[in-house]
PDB file of C-alpha atoms in Angstrom:
ATOM      1  CA  UNK A 145     -18.336  -6.917  -6.708  1.00 40.00           C
ATOM      2  CA  UNK A 146     -15.715  -9.498  -5.200  1.00 43.00           C
ATOM      3  CA  UNK A 147     -12.875  -8.974  -3.149  1.00 41.00           C
ATOM      4  CA  UNK A 148      -9.527  -8.192  -4.894  1.00 39.00           C
ATOM      5  CA  UNK A 149      -7.476 -11.452  -5.387  1.00 39.00           C
ATOM      6  CA  UNK A 150      -4.775 -11.996  -2.889  1.00 40.00           C
ATOM      7  CA  UNK A 151      -2.208 -12.160  -5.643  1.00 40.00           C
ATOM      8  CA  UNK A 152      -2.990  -8.527  -6.893  1.00 40.00           C
ATOM      9  CA  UNK A 153      -0.096  -6.619  -5.269  1.00 39.00           C
ATOM     10  CA  UNK A 154      -1.826  -3.265  -5.696  1.00 40.00           C
ATOM     11  CA  UNK A 155      -4.911  -3.928  -4.008  1.00 41.00           C
ATOM     12  CA  UNK A 156      -3.719  -5.984  -0.901  1.00 39.00           C
ATOM     13  CA  UNK A 157      -3.030  -2.959   1.586  1.00 45.00           C
ATOM     14  CA  UNK A 158      -2.346  -5.237   4.445  1.00 45.00           C
ATOM     15  CA  UNK A 159       0.648  -6.614   2.593  1.00 50.00           C
ATOM     16  CA  UNK A 160       1.639  -3.953   0.348  1.00 56.00           C
ATOM     17  CA  UNK A 161       3.275  -0.676   1.825  1.00 64.00           C
ATOM     18  CA  UNK A 162       2.918   2.465  -0.005  1.00 59.00           C
ATOM     19  CA  UNK A 163       6.302   2.852  -1.187  1.00 54.00           C
ATOM     20  CA  UNK A 164       6.217  -0.905  -2.738  1.00 53.00           C
ATOM     21  CA  UNK A 165       2.701  -0.008  -4.379  1.00 52.00           C
ATOM     22  CA  UNK A 166       4.490   3.280  -5.627  1.00 46.00           C
ATOM     23  CA  UNK A 167       7.441   1.320  -7.057  1.00 50.00           C
ATOM     24  CA  UNK A 168       5.068  -1.352  -8.763  1.00 54.00           C
ATOM     25  CA  UNK A 169       3.121   1.387 -10.448  1.00 58.00           C
ATOM     26  CA  UNK A 170       6.029   3.600 -11.468  1.00 72.00           C
ATOM     27  CA  UNK A 171       8.566   0.723 -12.568  1.00 81.00           C
ATOM     28  CA  UNK A 172       9.079   0.846 -16.303  1.00 90.00           C
ATOM     29  CA  UNK A 173      11.994  -1.457 -16.570  1.00 93.00           C
ATOM     30  CA  UNK A 174      13.112  -4.586 -14.526  1.00 92.00           C
ATOM     31  CA  UNK A 175      16.346  -6.426 -15.347  1.00 94.00           C
ATOM     32  CA  UNK A 176      17.108  -9.733 -13.524  1.00 95.00           C
ATOM     33  CA  UNK A 177      20.078 -12.083 -13.655  1.00 96.00           C
ATOM     34  CA  UNK A 178      18.580 -15.663 -12.708  1.00 96.00           C
ATOM     35  CA  UNK A 179      22.031 -17.130 -13.054  1.00 94.00           C
ATOM     36  CA  UNK A 180      23.197 -18.025  -9.284  1.00 93.00           C
ATOM     37  CA  UNK A 181      27.005 -18.371  -9.962  1.00 93.00           C
ATOM     38  CA  UNK A 182      27.630 -15.948 -13.141  1.00 95.00           C
ATOM     39  CA  UNK A 183      27.708 -12.451 -13.487  1.00 96.00           C
ATOM     40  CA  UNK A 184      26.421 -10.775 -16.920  1.00 96.00           C
ATOM     41  CA  UNK A 185      26.847  -7.624 -18.643  1.00 95.00           C
ATOM     42  CA  UNK A 186      23.539  -6.408 -20.146  1.00 96.00           C
ATOM     43  CA  UNK A 187      23.348  -3.810 -23.225  1.00 97.00           C
ATOM     44  CA  UNK A 188      19.616  -2.430 -23.594  1.00 96.00           C
ATOM     45  CA  UNK A 189      18.400  -0.175 -26.353  1.00 97.00           C
ATOM     46  CA  UNK A 190      14.778   1.057 -26.126  1.00 97.00           C
ATOM     47  CA  UNK A 191      13.392   2.527 -29.083  1.00 98.00           C
ATOM     48  CA  UNK A 192       9.728   4.190 -29.905  1.00 97.00           C
ATOM     49  CA  UNK A 193       8.949   5.244 -33.333  1.00 94.00           C
ATOM     50  CA  UNK A 194      12.634   4.388 -34.413  1.00 90.00           C
ATOM     51  CA  UNK A 195      14.068   7.190 -31.895  1.00 96.00           C
ATOM     52  CA  UNK A 196      16.384   5.757 -29.227  1.00 97.00           C
ATOM     53  CA  UNK A 197      14.708   6.680 -25.793  1.00 96.00           C
ATOM     54  CA  UNK A 198      17.066   4.985 -23.730  1.00 95.00           C
ATOM     55  CA  UNK A 199      20.404   3.229 -23.766  1.00 96.00           C
ATOM     56  CA  UNK A 200      22.156   1.521 -20.858  1.00 93.00           C
ATOM     57  CA  UNK A 201      24.980  -0.941 -19.869  1.00 94.00           C
ATOM     58  CA  UNK A 202      24.586  -3.018 -16.815  1.00 93.00           C
ATOM     59  CA  UNK A 203      26.726  -5.167 -14.945  1.00 94.00           C
ATOM     60  CA  UNK A 204      24.547  -7.766 -13.053  1.00 94.00           C
ATOM     61  CA  UNK A 205      26.086  -9.997 -10.351  1.00 95.00           C
ATOM     62  CA  UNK A 206      24.765 -13.547  -9.994  1.00 94.00           C
ATOM     63  CA  UNK A 207      21.183 -13.393  -8.909  1.00 93.00           C
ATOM     64  CA  UNK A 208      21.097  -9.639  -9.019  1.00 92.00           C
ATOM     65  CA  UNK A 209      17.911  -7.584 -10.212  1.00 91.00           C
ATOM     66  CA  UNK A 210      17.387  -3.914 -10.589  1.00 89.00           C
ATOM     67  CA  UNK A 211      14.714  -1.589 -11.822  1.00 87.00           C
ATOM     68  CA  UNK A 212      14.203   2.096 -13.278  1.00 88.00           C
ATOM     69  CA  UNK A 213      11.087   4.107 -12.218  1.00 85.00           C
ATOM     70  CA  UNK A 214       9.437   6.710 -14.365  1.00 86.00           C
ATOM     71  CA  UNK A 215      12.186   6.334 -17.277  1.00 88.00           C
ATOM     72  CA  UNK A 216       9.568   6.069 -20.001  1.00 93.00           C
ATOM     73  CA  UNK A 217       6.253   7.616 -21.058  1.00 93.00           C
ATOM     74  CA  UNK A 218       3.294   5.391 -21.506  1.00 94.00           C
ATOM     75  CA  UNK A 219       3.512   3.467 -24.994  1.00 95.00           C
ATOM     76  CA  UNK A 220       4.896   0.717 -26.992  1.00 97.00           C
ATOM     77  CA  UNK A 221       8.592   0.315 -27.314  1.00 97.00           C
ATOM     78  CA  UNK A 222      11.015  -2.017 -28.964  1.00 98.00           C
ATOM     79  CA  UNK A 223      13.613  -3.220 -26.694  1.00 97.00           C
ATOM     80  CA  UNK A 224      16.922  -4.925 -27.672  1.00 98.00           C
ATOM     81  CA  UNK A 225      18.864  -6.701 -24.951  1.00 97.00           C
ATOM     82  CA  UNK A 226      22.421  -8.155 -25.684  1.00 97.00           C
ATOM     83  CA  UNK A 227      24.223 -10.323 -22.756  1.00 96.00           C
ATOM     84  CA  UNK A 228      27.930 -10.555 -22.767  1.00 96.00           C
ATOM     85  CA  UNK A 229      28.181  -9.045 -26.276  1.00 93.00           C
ATOM     86  CA  UNK A 230      26.687 -12.572 -27.650  1.00 94.00           C
ATOM     87  CA  UNK A 231      23.273 -13.449 -26.811  1.00 89.00           C
ATOM     88  CA  UNK A 232      20.556 -10.963 -28.184  1.00 95.00           C
ATOM     89  CA  UNK A 233      16.763 -10.737 -28.052  1.00 97.00           C
ATOM     90  CA  UNK A 234      14.372  -7.832 -29.638  1.00 97.00           C
ATOM     91  CA  UNK A 235      10.833  -7.351 -28.494  1.00 97.00           C
ATOM     92  CA  UNK A 236       8.113  -5.096 -28.590  1.00 97.00           C
ATOM     93  CA  UNK A 237       6.521  -4.095 -25.098  1.00 96.00           C
ATOM     94  CA  UNK A 238       4.042  -1.803 -23.655  1.00 95.00           C
ATOM     95  CA  UNK A 239       4.594   0.562 -20.693  1.00 94.00           C
ATOM     96  CA  UNK A 240       2.391   2.051 -18.280  1.00 90.00           C
ATOM     97  CA  UNK A 241       1.372   2.494 -14.650  1.00 84.00           C
ATOM     98  CA  UNK A 242       0.223  -1.027 -14.722  1.00 85.00           C
ATOM     99  CA  UNK A 243       2.795  -3.453 -13.360  1.00 83.00           C
ATOM    100  CA  UNK A 244       1.592  -5.765 -16.145  1.00 88.00           C
ATOM    101  CA  UNK A 245       2.843  -3.428 -18.787  1.00 91.00           C
ATOM    102  CA  UNK A 246       6.589  -3.310 -17.620  1.00 92.00           C
ATOM    103  CA  UNK A 247       9.676  -3.968 -19.656  1.00 95.00           C
ATOM    104  CA  UNK A 248      11.060  -7.131 -18.069  1.00 94.00           C
ATOM    105  CA  UNK A 249      14.649  -8.434 -19.191  1.00 96.00           C
ATOM    106  CA  UNK A 250      15.717 -11.729 -17.730  1.00 96.00           C
ATOM    107  CA  UNK A 251      19.151 -13.729 -18.057  1.00 96.00           C
ATOM    108  CA  UNK A 252      18.461 -17.355 -17.543  1.00 94.00           C
ATOM    109  CA  UNK A 253      21.614 -19.611 -18.284  1.00 92.00           C
ATOM    110  CA  UNK A 254      23.318 -17.120 -20.188  1.00 91.00           C
ATOM    111  CA  UNK A 255      20.276 -16.429 -22.510  1.00 94.00           C
ATOM    112  CA  UNK A 256      18.216 -13.465 -22.628  1.00 96.00           C
ATOM    113  CA  UNK A 257      14.399 -13.215 -22.571  1.00 96.00           C
ATOM    114  CA  UNK A 258      12.253  -9.926 -22.874  1.00 97.00           C
ATOM    115  CA  UNK A 259       8.702  -9.984 -21.577  1.00 95.00           C
ATOM    116  CA  UNK A 260       5.975  -7.640 -20.538  1.00 91.00           C
ATOM    117  CA  UNK A 261       4.802  -7.490 -16.916  1.00 86.00           C
ATOM    118  CA  UNK A 262       6.380  -8.034 -13.648  1.00 73.00           C
ATOM    119  CA  UNK A 263       5.387 -11.250 -11.894  1.00 63.00           C
TER     120      UNK A 263
END
């Protein structure tokens, strides 16, 4: 059995403290504004089996990010994100204790992208 990859944050105890490891394992939602000069309003709706599980309105300053931990049970969710009451996207994302199964919402040049997994 080989050594864990240095890029695997959950298995590198020399560079990852317990609180960072806990956050990565518990983070269900990560929202980031990549625009360096523009603030954005983001509205999120997260549904599972057609039932609303989370709704939130966020004001992100330029280059700001935020996250929610232990917000959702493990499973598959439909996520809709709307930026500045204009640009919108919907995607299906899995959530679990694996950082590769986290809802990631990114705003880049005013456009929104939803993906799975914290990079």
